[in-house]
PDB file of C-alpha atoms in Angstrom:
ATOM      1  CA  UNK V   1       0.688  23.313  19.402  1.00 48.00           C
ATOM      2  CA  UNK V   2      -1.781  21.522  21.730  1.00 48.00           C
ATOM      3  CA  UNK V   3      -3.667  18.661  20.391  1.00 52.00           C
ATOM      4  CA  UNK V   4      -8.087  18.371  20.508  1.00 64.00           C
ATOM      5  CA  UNK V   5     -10.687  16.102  19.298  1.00 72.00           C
ATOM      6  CA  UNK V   6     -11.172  17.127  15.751  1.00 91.00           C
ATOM      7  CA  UNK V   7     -11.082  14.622  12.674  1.00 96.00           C
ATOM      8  CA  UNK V   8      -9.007  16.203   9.883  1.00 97.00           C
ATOM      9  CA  UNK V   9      -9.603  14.420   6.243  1.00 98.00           C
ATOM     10  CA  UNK V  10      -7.007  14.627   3.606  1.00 97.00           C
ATOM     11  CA  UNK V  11      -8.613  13.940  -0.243  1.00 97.00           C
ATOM     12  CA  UNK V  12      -6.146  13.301  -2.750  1.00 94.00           C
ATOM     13  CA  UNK V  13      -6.789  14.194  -6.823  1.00 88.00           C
ATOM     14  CA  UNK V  14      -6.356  11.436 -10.031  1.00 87.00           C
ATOM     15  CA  UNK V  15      -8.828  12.584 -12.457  1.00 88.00           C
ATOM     16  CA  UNK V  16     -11.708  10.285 -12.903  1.00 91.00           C
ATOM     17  CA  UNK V  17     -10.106   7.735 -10.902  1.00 92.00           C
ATOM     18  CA  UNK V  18     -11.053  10.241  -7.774  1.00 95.00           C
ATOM     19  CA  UNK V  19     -14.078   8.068  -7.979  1.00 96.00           C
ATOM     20  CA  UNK V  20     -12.350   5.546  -6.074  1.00 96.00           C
ATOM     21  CA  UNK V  21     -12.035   8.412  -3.134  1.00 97.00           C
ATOM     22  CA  UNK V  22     -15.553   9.151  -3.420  1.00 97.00           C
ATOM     23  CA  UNK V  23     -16.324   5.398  -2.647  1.00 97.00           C
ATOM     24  CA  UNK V  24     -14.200   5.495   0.266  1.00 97.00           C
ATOM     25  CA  UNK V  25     -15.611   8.283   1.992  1.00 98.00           C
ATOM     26  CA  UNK V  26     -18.970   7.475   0.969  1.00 98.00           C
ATOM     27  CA  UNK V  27     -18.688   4.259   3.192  1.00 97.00           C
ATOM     28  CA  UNK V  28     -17.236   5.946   6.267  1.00 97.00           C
ATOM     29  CA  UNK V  29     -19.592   8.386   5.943  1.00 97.00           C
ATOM     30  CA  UNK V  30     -22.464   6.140   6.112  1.00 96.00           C
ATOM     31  CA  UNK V  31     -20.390   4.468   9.244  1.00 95.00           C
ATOM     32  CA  UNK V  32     -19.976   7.559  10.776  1.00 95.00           C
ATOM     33  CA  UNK V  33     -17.521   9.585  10.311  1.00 95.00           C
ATOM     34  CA  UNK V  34     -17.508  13.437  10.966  1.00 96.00           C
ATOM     35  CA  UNK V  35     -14.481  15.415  10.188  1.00 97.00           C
ATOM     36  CA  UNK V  36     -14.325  18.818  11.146  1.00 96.00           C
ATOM     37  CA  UNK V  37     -12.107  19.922   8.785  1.00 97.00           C
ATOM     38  CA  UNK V  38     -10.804  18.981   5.084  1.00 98.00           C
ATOM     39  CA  UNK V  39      -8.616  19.825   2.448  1.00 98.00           C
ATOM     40  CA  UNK V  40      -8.211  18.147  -0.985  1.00 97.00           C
ATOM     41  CA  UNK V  41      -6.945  18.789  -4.510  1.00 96.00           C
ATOM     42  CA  UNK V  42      -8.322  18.216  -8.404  1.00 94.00           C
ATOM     43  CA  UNK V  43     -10.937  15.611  -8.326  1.00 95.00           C
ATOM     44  CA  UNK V  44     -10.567  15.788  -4.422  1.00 97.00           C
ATOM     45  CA  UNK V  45     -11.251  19.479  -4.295  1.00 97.00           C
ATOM     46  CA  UNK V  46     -14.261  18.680  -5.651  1.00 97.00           C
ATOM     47  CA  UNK V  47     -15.006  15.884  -3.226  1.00 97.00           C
ATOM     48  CA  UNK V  48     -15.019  18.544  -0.542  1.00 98.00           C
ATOM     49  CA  UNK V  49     -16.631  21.207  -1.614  1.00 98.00           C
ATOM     50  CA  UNK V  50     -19.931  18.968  -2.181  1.00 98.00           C
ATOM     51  CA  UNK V  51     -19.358  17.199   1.392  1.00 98.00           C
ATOM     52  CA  UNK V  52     -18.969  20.316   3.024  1.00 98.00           C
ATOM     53  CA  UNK V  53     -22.297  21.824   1.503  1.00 98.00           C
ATOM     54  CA  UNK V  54     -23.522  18.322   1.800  1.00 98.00           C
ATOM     55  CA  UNK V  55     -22.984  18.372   5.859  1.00 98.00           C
ATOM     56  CA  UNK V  56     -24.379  21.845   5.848  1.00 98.00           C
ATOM     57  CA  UNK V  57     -27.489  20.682   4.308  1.00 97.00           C
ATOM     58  CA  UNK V  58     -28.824  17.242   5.586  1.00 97.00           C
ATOM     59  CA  UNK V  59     -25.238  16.279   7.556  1.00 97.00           C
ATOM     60  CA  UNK V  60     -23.937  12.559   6.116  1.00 97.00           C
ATOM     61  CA  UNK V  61     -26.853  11.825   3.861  1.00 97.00           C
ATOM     62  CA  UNK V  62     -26.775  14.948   2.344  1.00 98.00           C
ATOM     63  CA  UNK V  63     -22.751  14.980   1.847  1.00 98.00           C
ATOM     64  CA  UNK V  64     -23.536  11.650   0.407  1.00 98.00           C
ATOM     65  CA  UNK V  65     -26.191  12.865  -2.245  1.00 98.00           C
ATOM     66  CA  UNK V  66     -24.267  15.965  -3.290  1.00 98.00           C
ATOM     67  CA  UNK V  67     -21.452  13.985  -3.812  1.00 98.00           C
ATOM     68  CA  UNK V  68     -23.372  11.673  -5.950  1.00 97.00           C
ATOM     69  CA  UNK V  69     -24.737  14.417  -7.873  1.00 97.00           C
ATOM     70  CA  UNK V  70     -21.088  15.359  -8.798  1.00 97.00           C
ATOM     71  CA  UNK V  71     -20.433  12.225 -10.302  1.00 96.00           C
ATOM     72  CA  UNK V  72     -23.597  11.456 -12.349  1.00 95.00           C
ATOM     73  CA  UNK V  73     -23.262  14.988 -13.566  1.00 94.00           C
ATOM     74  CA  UNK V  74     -19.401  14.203 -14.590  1.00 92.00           C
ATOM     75  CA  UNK V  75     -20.693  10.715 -16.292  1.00 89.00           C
ATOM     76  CA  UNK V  76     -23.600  12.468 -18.034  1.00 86.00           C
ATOM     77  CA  UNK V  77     -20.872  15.014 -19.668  1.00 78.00           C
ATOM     78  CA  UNK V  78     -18.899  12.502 -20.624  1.00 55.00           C
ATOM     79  CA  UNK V  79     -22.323  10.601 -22.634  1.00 41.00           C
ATOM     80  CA  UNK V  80     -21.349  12.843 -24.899  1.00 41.00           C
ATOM     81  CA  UNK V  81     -17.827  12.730 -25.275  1.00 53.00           C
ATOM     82  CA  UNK V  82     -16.740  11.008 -28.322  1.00 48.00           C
ATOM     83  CA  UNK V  83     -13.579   9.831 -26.488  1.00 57.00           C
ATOM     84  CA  UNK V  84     -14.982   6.379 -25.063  1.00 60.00           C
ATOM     85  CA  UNK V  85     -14.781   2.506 -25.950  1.00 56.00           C
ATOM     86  CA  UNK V  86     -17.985   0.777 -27.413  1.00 58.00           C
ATOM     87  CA  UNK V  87     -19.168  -2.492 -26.163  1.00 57.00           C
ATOM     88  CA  UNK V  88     -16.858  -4.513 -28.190  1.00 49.00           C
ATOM     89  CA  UNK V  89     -13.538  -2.315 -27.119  1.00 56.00           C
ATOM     90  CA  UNK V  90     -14.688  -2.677 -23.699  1.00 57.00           C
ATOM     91  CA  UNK V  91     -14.631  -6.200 -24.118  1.00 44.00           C
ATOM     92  CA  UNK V  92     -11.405  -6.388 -25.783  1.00 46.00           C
ATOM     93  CA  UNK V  93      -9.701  -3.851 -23.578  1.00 51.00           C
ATOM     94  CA  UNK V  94     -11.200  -3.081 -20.345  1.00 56.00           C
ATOM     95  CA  UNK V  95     -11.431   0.368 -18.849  1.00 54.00           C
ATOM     96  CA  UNK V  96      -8.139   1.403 -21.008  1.00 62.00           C
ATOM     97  CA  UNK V  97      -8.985   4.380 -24.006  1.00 59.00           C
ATOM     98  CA  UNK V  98      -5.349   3.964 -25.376  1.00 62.00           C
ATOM     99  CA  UNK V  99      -6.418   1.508 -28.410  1.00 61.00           C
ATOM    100  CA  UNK V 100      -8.905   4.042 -29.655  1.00 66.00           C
ATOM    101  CA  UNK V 101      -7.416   6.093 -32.613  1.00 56.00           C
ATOM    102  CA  UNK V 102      -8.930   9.204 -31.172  1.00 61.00           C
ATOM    103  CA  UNK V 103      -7.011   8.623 -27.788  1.00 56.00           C
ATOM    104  CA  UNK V 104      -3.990   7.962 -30.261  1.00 59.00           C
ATOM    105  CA  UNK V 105      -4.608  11.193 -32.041  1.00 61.00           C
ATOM    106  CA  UNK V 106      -5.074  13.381 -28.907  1.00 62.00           C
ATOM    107  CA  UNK V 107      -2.131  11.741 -27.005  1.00 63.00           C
ATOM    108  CA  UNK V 108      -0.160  12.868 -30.454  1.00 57.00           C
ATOM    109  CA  UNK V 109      -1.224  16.277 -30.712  1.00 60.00           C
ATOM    110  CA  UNK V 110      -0.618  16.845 -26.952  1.00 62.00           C
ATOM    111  CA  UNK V 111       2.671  16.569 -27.756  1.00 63.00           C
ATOM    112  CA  UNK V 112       3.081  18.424 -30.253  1.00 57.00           C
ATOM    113  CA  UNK V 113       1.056  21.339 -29.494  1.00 56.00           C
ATOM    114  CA  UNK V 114      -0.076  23.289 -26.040  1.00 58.00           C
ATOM    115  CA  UNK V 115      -3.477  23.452 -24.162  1.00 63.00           C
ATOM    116  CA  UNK V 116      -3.327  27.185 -25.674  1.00 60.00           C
ATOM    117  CA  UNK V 117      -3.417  25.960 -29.373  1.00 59.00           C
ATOM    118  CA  UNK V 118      -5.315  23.147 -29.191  1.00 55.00           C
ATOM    119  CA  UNK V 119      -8.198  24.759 -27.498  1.00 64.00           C
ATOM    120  CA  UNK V 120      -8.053  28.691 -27.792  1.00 62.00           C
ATOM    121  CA  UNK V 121     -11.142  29.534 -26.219  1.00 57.00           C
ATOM    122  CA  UNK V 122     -10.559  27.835 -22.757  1.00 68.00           C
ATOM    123  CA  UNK V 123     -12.924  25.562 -22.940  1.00 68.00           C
ATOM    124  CA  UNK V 124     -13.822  23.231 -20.486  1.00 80.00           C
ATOM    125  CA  UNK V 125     -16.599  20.885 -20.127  1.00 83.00           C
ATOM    126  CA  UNK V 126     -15.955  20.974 -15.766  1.00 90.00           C
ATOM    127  CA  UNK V 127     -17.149  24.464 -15.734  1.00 93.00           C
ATOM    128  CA  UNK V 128     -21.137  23.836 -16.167  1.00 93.00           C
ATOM    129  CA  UNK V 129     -21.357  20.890 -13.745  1.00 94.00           C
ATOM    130  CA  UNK V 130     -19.329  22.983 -11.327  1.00 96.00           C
ATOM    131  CA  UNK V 131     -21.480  26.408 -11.644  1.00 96.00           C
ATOM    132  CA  UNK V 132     -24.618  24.202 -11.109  1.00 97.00           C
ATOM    133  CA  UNK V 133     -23.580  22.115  -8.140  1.00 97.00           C
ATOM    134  CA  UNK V 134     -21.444  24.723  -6.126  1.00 98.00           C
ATOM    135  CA  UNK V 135     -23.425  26.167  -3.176  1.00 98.00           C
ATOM    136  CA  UNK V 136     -21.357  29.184  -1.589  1.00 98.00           C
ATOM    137  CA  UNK V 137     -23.898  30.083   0.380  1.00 98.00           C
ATOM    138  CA  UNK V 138     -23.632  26.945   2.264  1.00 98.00           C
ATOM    139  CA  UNK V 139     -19.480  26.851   1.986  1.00 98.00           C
ATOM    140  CA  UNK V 140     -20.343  30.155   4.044  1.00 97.00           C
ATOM    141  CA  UNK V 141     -23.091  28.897   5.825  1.00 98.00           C
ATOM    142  CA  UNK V 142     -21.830  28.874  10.104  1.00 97.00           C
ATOM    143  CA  UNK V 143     -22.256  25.433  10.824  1.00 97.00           C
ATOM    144  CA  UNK V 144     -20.101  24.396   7.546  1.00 98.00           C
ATOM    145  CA  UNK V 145     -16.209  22.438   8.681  1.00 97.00           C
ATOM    146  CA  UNK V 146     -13.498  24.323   7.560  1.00 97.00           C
ATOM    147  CA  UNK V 147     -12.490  23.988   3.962  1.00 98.00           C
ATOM    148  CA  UNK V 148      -9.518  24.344   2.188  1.00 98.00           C
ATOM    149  CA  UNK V 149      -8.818  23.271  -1.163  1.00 98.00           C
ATOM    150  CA  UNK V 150      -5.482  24.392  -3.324  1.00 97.00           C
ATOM    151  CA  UNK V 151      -3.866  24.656  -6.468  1.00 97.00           C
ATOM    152  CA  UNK V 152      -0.325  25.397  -7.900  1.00 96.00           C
ATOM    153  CA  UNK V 153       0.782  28.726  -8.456  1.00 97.00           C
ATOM    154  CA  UNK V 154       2.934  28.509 -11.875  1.00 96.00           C
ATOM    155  CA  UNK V 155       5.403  31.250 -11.535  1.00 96.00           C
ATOM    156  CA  UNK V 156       6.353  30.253  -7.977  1.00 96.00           C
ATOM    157  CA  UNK V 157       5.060  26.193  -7.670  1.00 93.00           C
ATOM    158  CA  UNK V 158       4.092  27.322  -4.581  1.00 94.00           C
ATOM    159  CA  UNK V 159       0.460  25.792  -3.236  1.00 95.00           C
ATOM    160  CA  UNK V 160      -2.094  28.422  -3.407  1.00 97.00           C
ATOM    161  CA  UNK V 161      -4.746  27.902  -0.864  1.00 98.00           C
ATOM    162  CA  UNK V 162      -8.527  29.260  -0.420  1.00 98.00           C
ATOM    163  CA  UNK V 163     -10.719  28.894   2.416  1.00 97.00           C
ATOM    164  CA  UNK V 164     -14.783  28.289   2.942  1.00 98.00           C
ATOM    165  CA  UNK V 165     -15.900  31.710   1.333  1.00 97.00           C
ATOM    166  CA  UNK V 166     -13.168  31.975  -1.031  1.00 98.00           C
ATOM    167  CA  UNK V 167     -13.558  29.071  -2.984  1.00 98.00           C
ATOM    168  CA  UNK V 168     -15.892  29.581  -6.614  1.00 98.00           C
ATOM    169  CA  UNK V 169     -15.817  27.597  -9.574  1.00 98.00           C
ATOM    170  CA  UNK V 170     -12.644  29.182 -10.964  1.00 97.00           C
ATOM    171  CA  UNK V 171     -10.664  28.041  -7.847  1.00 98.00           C
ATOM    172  CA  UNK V 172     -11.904  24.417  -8.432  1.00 98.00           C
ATOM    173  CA  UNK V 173     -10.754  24.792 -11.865  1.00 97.00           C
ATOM    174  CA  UNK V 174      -7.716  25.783 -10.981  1.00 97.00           C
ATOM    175  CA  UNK V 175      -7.022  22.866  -8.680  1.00 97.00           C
ATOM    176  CA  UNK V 176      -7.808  21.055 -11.348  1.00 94.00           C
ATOM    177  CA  UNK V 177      -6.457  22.077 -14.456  1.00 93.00           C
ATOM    178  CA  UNK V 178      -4.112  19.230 -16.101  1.00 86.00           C
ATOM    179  CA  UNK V 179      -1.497  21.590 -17.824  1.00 86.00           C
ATOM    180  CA  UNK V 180      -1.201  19.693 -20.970  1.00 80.00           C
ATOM    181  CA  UNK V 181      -4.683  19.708 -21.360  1.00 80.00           C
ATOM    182  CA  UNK V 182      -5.926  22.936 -20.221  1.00 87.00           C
ATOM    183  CA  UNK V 183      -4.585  26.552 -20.218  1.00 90.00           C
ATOM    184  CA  UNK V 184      -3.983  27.352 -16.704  1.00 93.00           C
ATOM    185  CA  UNK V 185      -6.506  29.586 -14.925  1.00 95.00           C
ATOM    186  CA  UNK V 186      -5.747  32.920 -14.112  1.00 96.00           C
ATOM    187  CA  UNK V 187      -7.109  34.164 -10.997  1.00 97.00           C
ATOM    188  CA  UNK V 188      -6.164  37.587  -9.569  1.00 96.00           C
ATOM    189  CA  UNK V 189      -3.972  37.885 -12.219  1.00 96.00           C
ATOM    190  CA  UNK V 190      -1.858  34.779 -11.158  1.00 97.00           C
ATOM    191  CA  UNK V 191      -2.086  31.487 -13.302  1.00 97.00           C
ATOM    192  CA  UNK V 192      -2.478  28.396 -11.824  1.00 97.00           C
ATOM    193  CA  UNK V 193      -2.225  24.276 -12.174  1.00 94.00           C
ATOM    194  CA  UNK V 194      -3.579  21.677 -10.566  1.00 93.00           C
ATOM    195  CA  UNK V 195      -3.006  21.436  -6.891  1.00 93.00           C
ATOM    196  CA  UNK V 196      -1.485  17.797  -6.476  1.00 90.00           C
ATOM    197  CA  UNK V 197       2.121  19.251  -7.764  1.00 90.00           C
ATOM    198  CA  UNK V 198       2.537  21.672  -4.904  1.00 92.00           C
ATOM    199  CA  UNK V 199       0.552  19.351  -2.330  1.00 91.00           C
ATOM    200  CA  UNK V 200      -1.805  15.721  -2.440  1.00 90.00           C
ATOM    201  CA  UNK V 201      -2.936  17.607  -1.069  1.00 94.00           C
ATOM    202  CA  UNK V 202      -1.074  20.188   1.272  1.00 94.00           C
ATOM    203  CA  UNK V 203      -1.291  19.134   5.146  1.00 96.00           C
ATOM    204  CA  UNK V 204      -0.431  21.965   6.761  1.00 95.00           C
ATOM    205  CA  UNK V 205      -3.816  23.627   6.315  1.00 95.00           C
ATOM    206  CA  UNK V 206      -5.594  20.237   8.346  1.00 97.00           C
ATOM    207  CA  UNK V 207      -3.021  21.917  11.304  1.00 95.00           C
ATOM    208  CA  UNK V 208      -3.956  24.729  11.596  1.00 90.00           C
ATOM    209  CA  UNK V 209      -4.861  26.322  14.450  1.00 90.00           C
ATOM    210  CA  UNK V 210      -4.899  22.992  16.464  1.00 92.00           C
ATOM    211  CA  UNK V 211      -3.282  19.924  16.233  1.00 94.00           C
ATOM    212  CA  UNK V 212      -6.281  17.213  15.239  1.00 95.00           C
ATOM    213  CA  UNK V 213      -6.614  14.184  17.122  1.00 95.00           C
ATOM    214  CA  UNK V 214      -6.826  11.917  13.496  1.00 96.00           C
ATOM    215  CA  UNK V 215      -5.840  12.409  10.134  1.00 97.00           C
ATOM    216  CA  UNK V 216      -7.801  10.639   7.906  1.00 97.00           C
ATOM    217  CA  UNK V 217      -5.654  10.427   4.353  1.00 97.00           C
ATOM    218  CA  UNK V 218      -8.182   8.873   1.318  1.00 97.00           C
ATOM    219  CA  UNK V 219      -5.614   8.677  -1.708  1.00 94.00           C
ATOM    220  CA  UNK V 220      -6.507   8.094  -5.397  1.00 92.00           C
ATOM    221  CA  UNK V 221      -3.427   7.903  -6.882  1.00 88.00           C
ATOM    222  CA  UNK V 222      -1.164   4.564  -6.406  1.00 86.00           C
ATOM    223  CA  UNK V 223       2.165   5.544  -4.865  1.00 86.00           C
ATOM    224  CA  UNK V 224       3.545   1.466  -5.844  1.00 86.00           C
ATOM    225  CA  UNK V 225       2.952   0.471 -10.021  1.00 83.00           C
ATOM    226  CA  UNK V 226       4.422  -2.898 -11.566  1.00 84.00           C
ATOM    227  CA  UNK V 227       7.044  -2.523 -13.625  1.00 84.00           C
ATOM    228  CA  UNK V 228       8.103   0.055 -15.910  1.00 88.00           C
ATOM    229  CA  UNK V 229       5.908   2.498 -18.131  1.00 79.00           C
ATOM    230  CA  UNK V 230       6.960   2.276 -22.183  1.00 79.00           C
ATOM    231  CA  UNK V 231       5.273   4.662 -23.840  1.00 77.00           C
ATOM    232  CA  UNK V 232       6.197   8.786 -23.561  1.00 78.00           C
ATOM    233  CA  UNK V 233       2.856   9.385 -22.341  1.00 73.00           C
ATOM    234  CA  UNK V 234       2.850   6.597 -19.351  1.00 79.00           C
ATOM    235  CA  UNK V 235       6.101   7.618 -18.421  1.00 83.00           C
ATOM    236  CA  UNK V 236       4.908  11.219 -18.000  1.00 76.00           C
ATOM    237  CA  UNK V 237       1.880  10.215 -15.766  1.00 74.00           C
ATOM    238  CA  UNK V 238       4.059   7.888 -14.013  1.00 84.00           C
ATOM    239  CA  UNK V 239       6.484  10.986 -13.499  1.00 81.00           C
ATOM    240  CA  UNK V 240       3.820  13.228 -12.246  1.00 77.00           C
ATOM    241  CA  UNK V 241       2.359  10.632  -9.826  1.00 80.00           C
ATOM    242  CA  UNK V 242       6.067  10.326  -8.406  1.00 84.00           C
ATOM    243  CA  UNK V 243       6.231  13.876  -8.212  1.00 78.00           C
ATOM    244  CA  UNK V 244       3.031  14.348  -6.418  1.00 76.00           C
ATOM    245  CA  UNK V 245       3.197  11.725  -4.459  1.00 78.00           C
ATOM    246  CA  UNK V 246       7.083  13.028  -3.199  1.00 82.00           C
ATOM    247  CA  UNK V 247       5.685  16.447  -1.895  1.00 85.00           C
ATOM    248  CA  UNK V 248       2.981  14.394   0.103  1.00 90.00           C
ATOM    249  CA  UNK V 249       5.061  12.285   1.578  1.00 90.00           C
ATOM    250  CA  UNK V 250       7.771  14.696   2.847  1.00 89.00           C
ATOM    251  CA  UNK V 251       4.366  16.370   4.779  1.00 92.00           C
ATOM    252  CA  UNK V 252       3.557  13.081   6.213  1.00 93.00           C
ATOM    253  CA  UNK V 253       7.166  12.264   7.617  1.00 92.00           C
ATOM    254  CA  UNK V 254       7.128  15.305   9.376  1.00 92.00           C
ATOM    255  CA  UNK V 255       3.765  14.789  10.653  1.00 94.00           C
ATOM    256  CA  UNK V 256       3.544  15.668  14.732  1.00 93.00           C
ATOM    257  CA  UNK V 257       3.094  11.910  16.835  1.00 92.00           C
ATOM    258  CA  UNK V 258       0.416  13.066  18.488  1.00 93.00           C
ATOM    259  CA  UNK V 259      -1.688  13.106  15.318  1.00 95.00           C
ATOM    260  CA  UNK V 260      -3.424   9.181  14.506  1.00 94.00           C
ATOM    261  CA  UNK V 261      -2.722   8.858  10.713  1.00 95.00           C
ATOM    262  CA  UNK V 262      -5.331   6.588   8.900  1.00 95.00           C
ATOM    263  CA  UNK V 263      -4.838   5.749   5.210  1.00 94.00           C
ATOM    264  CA  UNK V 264      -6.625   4.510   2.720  1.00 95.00           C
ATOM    265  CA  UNK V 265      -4.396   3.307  -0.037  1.00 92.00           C
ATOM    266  CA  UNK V 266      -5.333   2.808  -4.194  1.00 91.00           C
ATOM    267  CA  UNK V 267      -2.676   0.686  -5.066  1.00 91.00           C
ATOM    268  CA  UNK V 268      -4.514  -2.533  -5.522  1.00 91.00           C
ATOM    269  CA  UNK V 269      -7.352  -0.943  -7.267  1.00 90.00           C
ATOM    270  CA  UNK V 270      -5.441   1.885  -9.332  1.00 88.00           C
ATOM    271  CA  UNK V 271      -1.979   0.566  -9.894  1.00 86.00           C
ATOM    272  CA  UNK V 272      -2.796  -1.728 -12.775  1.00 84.00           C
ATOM    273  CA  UNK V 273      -5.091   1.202 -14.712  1.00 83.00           C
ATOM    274  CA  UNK V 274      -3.546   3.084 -17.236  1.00 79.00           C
ATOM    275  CA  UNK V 275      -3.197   6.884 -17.666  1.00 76.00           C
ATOM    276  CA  UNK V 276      -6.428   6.539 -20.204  1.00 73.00           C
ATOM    277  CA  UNK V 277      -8.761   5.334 -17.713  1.00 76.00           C
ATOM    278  CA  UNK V 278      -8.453   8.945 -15.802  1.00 79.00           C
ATOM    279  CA  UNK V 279      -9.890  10.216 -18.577  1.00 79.00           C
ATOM    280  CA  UNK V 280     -13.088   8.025 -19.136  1.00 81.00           C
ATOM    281  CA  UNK V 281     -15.709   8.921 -17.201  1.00 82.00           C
ATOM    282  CA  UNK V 282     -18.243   6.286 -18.212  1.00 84.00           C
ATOM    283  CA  UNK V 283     -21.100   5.267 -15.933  1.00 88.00           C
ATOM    284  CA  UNK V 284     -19.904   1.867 -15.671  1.00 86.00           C
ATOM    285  CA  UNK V 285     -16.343   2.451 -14.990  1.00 89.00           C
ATOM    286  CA  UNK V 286     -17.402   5.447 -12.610  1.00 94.00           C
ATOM    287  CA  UNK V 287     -19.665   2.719 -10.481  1.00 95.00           C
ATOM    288  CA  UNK V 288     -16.802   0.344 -10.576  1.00 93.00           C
ATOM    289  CA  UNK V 289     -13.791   2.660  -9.246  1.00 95.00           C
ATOM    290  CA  UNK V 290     -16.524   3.677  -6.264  1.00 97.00           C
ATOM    291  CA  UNK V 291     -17.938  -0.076  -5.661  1.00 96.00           C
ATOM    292  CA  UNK V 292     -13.895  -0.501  -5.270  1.00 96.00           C
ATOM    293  CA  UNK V 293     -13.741   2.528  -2.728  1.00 96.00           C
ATOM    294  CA  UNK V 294     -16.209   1.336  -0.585  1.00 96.00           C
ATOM    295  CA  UNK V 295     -14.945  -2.013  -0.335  1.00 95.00           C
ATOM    296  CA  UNK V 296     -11.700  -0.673   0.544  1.00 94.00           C
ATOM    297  CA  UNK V 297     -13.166   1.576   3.228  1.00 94.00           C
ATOM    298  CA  UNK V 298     -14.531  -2.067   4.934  1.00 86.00           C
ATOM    299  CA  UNK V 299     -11.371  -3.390   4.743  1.00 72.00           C
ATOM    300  CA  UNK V 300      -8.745  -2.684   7.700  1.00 57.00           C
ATOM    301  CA  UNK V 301      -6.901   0.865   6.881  1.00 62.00           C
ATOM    302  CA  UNK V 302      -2.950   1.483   7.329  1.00 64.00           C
ATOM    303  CA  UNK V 303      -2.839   3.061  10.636  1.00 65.00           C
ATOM    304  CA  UNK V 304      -0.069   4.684  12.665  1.00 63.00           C
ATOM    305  CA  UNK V 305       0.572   6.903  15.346  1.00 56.00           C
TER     306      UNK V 305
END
């Protein structure tokens, strides 16, 4: 497979902390970058969908906006969540929910009950900030770079990918529905996860149907954490990063020479945050995790090839 010019981006997912992502490729958007094709998962999935319609609509500035948009319409939902630490908490604790006794409670009743019984009626608060932001028309529009963004089939754990005009709010969902939290989302009669267990996020689409000159891998979950987690519910996020982290990595070993890999790691930022924090979408904590990104985006990447 012959080689070109094209920039390929890779977005990884990690809940709230894909803030730190949207930091990153905020600042190499404003330095210019232009990829030509990109696929992420969860919280990256919906990274690209806004920069693709972004690019379609005023090129970097507008990827930048719409992706900005995302954000403040994630922190506004979460205004009125009643899972978040006051002033004093966040004094005492930091960016970390798990002293709250609500946190407590739900990290509890996780475990002792499924997505299905804990909220019957599918609710999620993702779906209204999706259906307002998402712009098919534009996905569609000619001029938009190719798009694909995945999720995890749960009968096979194969990655389930869909391209530009395929992708609606329910295939966002599904690339990011967290299993213990939410019932997985049936599409075509299939039910589906998150994406990052099948792929974080799959290369092969970025491939496909020429070899690009650059990869450009933005990752917002830490593949190196200090120590040991304690509790059952930090060992299972620790377990899941592993997991997710394996499948990328196999991808990346096996990635042609040819191809210039450029990562951008979160290990300095995100290896010290607990799993709480990927829950708590606060203004504040939102604007730190992307101040973070765009430092890290100034800072020399991990290159090879």
């Amino acid at each position: 497979m012959k080689a070109n010019n094209e920039l390929a981006l890779a977005l990884q997912g990690g809940g709230v902390h894909g803030a730190y992502a949207w930091g990153v490729l905020d600042r190499l958007l404003e330095d210019g970058l232009a990829p030509t094709r990109v696929c992420g998962v969860s919280s990256g999935a919906l990274l690209a969908a806004m920069l693709v319609q972004g690019l379609v609509k005023g090129g970097a500035a507008g990827a930048r906006r719409e992706m900005r948009r995302l954000w403040d319409r994630i922190a506004q939902a979460h205004a009125l969540n009643p899972l978040q630490n006051g002033p004093l908490e966040r004094w005492l604790w930091g960016w970390d929910l798990s002293n709250s006794f609500l946190w407590q409670g739900m990290e509890a009743a996780m475990r002792l009950f499924s997505p299905a019984q804990l909220n019957p009626f599918g609710h999620n608060p993702l779906r209204p900030v999706i259906s307002d932001l998402l712009d098919r028309d534009a996905l569609r529009h000619p001029s938009a770079i190719t798009l694909t963004i995945a999720a995890t089939d749960v009968e096979t754990s194969g990655s389930r990918q869909w391209g530009n005009a395929a992708v609606t709010v329910d295939t966002l969902l599904a690339s990011c529905c967290l299993p213990m939290v939410f019932q997985a989302v049936e599409i075509d009669g299939r039910a589906y996860w998150d994406g990052g267990y099948s792929g974080n996020p799959p290369l092969a689409p970025l491939l496909r149907p020429t070899l690009p000159r650059e990869l450009v891998l933005i990752r917002a979950q830490p593949a190196h954490r200090p120590g040991a987690p304690h509790s059952p519910a930090e060992v299972l996020n620790r377990l899941n990063e592993i997991a997710c982290h394996g499948v990328l990595e196999a991808e990346l070993a096996n990635l042609p020479a040819s191809i210039r890999l450029t990562s951008y790691d979160a290990d300095r930022v995100l290896g010290d945050l607990p799993l709480s924090s990927k829950f708590n979408a606060d203004t504040a904590f939102l604007t730190h995790l992307f101040e973070a990104g765009r430092s890290a985006a100034r800072a020399p990447a991990d290159v090879a090839g």
